[in-house]
mmCIF file of C-alpha atoms in Angstrom:
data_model
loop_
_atom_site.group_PDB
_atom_site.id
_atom_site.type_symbol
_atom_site.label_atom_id
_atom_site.label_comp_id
_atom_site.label_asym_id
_atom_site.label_seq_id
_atom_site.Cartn_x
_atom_site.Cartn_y
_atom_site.Cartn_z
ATOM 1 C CA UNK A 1 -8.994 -2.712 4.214
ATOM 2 C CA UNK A 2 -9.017 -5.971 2.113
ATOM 3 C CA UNK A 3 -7.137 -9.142 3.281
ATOM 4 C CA UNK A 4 -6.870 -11.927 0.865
ATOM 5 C CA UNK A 5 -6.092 -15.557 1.639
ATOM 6 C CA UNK A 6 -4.591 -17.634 -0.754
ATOM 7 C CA UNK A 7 -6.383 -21.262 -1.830
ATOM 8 C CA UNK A 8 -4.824 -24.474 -1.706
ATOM 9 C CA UNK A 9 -6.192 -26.847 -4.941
ATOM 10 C CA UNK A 10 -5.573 -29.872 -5.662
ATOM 11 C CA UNK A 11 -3.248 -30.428 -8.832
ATOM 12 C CA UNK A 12 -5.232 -30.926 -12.275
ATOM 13 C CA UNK A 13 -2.773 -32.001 -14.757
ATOM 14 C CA UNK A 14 -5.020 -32.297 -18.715
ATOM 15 C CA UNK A 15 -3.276 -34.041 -21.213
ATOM 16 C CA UNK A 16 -5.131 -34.041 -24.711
ATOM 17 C CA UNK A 17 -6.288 -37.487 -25.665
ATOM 18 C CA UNK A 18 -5.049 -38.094 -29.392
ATOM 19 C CA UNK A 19 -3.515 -41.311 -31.207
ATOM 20 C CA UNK A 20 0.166 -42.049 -30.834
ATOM 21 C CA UNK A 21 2.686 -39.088 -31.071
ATOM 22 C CA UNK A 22 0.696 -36.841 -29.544
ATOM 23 C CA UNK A 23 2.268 -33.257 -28.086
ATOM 24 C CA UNK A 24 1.165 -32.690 -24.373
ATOM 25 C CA UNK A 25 1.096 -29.685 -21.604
ATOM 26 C CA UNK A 26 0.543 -29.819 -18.044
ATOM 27 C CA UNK A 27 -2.178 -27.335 -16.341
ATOM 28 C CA UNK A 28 -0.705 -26.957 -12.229
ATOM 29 C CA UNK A 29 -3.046 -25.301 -10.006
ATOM 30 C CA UNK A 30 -0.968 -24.758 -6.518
ATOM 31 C CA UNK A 31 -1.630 -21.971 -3.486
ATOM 32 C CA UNK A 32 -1.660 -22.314 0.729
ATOM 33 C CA UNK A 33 -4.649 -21.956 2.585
ATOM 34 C CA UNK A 34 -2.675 -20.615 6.123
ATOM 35 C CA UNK A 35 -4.753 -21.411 9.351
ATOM 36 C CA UNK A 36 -3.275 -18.043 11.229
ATOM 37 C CA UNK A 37 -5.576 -15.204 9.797
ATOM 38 C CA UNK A 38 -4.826 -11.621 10.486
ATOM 39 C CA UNK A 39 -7.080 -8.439 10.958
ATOM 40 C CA UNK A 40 -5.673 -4.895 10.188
ATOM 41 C CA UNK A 41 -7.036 -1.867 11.656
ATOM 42 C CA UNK A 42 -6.366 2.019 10.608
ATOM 43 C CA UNK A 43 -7.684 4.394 14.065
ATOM 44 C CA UNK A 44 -10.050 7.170 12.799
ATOM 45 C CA UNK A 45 -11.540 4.664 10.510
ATOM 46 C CA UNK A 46 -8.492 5.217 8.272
ATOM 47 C CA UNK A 47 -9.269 8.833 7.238
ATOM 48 C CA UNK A 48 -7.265 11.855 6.596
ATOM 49 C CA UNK A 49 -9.352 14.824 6.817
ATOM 50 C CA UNK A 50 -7.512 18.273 6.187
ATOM 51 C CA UNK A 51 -10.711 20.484 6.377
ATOM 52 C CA UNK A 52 -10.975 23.207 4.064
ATOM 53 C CA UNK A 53 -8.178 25.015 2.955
ATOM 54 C CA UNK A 54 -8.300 28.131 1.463
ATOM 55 C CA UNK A 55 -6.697 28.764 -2.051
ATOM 56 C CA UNK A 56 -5.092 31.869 -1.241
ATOM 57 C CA UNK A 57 -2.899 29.598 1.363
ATOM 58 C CA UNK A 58 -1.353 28.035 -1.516
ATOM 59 C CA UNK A 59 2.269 28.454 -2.687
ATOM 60 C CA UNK A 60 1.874 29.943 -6.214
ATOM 61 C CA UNK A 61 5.331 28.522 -7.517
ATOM 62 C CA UNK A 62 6.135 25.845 -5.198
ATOM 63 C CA UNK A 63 3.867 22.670 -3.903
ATOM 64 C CA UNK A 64 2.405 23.131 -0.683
ATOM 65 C CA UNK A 65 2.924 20.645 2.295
ATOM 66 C CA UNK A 66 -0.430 20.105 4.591
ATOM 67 C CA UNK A 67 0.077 19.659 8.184
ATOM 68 C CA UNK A 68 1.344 15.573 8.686
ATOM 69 C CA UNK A 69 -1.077 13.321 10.309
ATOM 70 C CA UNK A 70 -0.713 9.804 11.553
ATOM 71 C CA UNK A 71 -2.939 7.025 12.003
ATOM 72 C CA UNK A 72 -2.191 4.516 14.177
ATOM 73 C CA UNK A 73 -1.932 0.805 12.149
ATOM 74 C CA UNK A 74 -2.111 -2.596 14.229
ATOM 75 C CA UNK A 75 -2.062 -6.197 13.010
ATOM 76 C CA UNK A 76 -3.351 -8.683 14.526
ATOM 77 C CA UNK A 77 -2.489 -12.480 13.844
ATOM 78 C CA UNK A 78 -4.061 -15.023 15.455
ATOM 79 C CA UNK A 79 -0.157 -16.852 15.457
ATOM 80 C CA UNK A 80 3.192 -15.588 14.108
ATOM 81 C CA UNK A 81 3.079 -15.204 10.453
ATOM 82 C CA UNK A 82 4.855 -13.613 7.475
ATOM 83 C CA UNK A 83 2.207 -10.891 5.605
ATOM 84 C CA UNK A 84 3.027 -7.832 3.322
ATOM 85 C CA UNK A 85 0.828 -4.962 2.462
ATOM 86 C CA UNK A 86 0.029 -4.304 -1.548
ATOM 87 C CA UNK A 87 -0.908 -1.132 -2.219
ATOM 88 C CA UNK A 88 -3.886 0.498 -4.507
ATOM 89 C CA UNK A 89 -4.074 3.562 -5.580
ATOM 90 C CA UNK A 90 -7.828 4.358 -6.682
ATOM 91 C CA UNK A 91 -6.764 7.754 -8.179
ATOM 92 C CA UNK A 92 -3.833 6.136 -10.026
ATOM 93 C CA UNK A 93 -2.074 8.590 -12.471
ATOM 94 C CA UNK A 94 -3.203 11.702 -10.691
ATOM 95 C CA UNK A 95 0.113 11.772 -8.759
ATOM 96 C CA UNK A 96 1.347 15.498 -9.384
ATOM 97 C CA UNK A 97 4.920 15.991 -10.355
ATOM 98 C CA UNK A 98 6.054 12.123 -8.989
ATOM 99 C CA UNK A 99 5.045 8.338 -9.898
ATOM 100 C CA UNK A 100 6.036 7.108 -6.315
ATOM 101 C CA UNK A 101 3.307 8.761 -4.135
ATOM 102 C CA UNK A 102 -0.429 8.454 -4.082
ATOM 103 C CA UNK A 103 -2.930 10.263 -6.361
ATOM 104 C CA UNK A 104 -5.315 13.160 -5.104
ATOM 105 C CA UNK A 105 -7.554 13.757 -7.956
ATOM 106 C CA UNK A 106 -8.059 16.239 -10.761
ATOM 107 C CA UNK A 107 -9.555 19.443 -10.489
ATOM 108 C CA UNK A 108 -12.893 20.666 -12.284
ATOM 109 C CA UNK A 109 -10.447 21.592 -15.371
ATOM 110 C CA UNK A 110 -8.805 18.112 -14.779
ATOM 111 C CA UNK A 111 -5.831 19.084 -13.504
ATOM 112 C CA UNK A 112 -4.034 16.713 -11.241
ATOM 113 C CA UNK A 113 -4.479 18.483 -7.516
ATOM 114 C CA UNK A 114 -1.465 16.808 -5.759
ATOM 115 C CA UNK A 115 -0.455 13.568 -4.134
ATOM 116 C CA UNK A 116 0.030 11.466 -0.611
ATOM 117 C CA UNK A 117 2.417 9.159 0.853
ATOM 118 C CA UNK A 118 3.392 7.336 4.336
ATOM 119 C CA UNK A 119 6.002 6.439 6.249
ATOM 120 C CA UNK A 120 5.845 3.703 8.742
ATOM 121 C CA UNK A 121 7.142 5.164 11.631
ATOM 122 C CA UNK A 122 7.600 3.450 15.626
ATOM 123 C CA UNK A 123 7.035 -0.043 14.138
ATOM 124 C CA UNK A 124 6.488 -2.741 17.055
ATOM 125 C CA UNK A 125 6.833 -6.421 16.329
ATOM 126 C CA UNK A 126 5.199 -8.154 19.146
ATOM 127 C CA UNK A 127 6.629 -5.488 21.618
ATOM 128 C CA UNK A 128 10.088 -5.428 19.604
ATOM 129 C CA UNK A 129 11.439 -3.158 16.989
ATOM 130 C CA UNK A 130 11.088 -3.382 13.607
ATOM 131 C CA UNK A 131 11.485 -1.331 10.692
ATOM 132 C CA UNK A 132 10.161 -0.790 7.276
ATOM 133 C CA UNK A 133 10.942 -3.080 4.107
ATOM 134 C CA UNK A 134 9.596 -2.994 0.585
ATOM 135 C CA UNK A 135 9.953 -5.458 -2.428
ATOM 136 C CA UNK A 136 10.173 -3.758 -6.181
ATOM 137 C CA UNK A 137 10.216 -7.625 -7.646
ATOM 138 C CA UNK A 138 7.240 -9.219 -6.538
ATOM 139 C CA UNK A 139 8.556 -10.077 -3.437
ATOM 140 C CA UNK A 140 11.307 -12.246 -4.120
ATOM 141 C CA UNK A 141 13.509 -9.459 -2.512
ATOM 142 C CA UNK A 142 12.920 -6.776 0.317
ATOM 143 C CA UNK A 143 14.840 -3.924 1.070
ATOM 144 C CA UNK A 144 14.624 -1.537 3.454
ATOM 145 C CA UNK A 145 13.228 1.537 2.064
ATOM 146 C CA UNK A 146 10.024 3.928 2.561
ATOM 147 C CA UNK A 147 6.833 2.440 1.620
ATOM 148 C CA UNK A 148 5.738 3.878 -1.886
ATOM 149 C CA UNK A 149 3.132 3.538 -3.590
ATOM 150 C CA UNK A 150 4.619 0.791 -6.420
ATOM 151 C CA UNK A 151 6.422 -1.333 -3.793
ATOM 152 C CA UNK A 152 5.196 -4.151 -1.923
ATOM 153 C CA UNK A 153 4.904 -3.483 2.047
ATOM 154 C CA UNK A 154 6.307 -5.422 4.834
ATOM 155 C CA UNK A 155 7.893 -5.120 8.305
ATOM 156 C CA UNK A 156 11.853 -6.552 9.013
ATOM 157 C CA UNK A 157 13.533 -7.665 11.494
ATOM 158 C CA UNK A 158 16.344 -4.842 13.035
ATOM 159 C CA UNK A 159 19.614 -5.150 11.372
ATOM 160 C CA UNK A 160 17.758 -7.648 8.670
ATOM 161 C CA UNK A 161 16.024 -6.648 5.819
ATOM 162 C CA UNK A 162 15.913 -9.802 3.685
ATOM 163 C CA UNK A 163 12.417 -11.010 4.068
ATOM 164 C CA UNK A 164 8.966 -10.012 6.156
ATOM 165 C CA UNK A 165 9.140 -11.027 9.779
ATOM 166 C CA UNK A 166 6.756 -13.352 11.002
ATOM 167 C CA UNK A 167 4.761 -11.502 13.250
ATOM 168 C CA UNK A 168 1.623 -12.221 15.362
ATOM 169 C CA UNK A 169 1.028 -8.537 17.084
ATOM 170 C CA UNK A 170 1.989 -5.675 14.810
ATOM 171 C CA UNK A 171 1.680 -1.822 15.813
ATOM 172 C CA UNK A 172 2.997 1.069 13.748
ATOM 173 C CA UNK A 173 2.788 4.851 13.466
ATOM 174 C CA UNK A 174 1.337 5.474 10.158
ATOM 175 C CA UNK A 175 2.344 9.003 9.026
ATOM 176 C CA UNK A 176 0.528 10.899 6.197
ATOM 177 C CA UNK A 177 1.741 13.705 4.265
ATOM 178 C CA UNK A 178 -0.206 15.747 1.719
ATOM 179 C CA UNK A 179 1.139 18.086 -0.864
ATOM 180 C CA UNK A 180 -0.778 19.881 -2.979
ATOM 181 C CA UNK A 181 0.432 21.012 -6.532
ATOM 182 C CA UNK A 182 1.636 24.546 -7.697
ATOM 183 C CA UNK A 183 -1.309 27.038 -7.136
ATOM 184 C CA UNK A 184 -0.242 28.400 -10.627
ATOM 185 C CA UNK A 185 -1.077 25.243 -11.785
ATOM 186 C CA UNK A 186 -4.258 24.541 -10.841
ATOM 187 C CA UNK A 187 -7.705 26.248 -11.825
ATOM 188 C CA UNK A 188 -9.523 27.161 -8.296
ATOM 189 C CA UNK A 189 -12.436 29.136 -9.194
ATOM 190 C CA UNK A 190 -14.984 26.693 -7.584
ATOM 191 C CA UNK A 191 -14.333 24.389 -4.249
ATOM 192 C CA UNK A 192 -12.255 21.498 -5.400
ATOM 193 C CA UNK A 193 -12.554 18.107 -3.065
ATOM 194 C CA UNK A 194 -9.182 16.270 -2.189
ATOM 195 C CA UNK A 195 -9.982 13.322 -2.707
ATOM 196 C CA UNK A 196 -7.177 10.200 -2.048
ATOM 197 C CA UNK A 197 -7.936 7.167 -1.460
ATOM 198 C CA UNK A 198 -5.916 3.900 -1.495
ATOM 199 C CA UNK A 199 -6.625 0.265 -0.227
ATOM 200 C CA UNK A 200 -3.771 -1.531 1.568
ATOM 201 C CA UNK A 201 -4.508 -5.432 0.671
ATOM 202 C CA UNK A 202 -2.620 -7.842 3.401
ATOM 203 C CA UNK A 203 -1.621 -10.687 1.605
ATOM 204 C CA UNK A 204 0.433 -13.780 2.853
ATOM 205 C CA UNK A 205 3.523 -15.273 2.192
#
């Protein structure tokens, strides 16, 4: 999983040396380099693994659900501070039948196979509860709402959803689901891999 850490430079304003009159614009360069830096952790080394499955198992006319599994997610800080997850899907527009979960793949005939998505589920804030939030803008507002795969992810405070709560020790239940499309739509005449794979980037606020 990626962290990045935003960098603090120094402002640079250029101004374009010309005789009198002259038009001008300003160049600002601006970030915060935070001193509390935070290590996420996925158990299982973060993977899913469903096995083989065997095509005859799938729904013809309806998408078939795989068995749930959950990960277990901690964060640790190394002092209280507001973070937020931001999502990548590296099998982006192979989402079957849906724009808000994860991508699976295509099949051999390039098909899309199916999709993924989470839930954030027994959420701990250093030993307190806490519950789910996302932000559709950017983060200039969070809601609380089921982490998908175009939101920004963060963790709120009970009874407040307005903004990420600074946390130092975060634990979570991290539930995966996995549906695979319509066996009438998809060509299985050879082994295909499900293959999903995302990259949760912790960013600070």
């Amino acid at each position: 999983m990626n962290k990045t850490l935003s960098a603090l430079c120094t402002a640079l304003l250029l101004t374009a040396a010309s005789p009198a009159f002259a038009a001008s614009t300003d160049l600002t360069v601006t970030g915060v380099i935070t001193p509390s830096a935070c290590t996420p952790n996925l158990s299982g080394g973060g993977i899913v693994d469903h096995g083989k499955i065997s095509a005859k198992d799938l729904r013809p006319d309806n998408p078939t659900m795989l068995p749930r599994q959950t990960l277990q997610m901690t964060v640790n800080c190394d002092a209280p501070v507001q973070f937020y997850f931001s999502p990548i899907d590296h099998r982006a527009g192979t989402a079957w039948n849906t724009s808000s979960n994860f991508g699976l793949g295509l099949t051999n005939a390039g098909e899309k196979l199916g999709s993924f998505f989470v839930d954030a589920l027994n959420v701990k804030a250093d030993g307190a509860d806490a519950q789910a939030i996302v932000s559709q803008d950017g983060g200039k507002t969070w809601v609380k709402d089921h982490w998908k795969v175009y939101n920004l992810w963060a963790v709120g405070a009970m009874g407040d959803t307005s903004t990420p709560l600074p946390v130092k020790d975060l634990t979570l239940d991290l539930q995966v689901t996995t549906v695979i499309a319509r066996g009438s739509d998809l060509t299985l005449t050879d082994e295909v891999l499900i293959d999903g794979s995302a990259t949760l980037q912790l960013k600070y606020l």
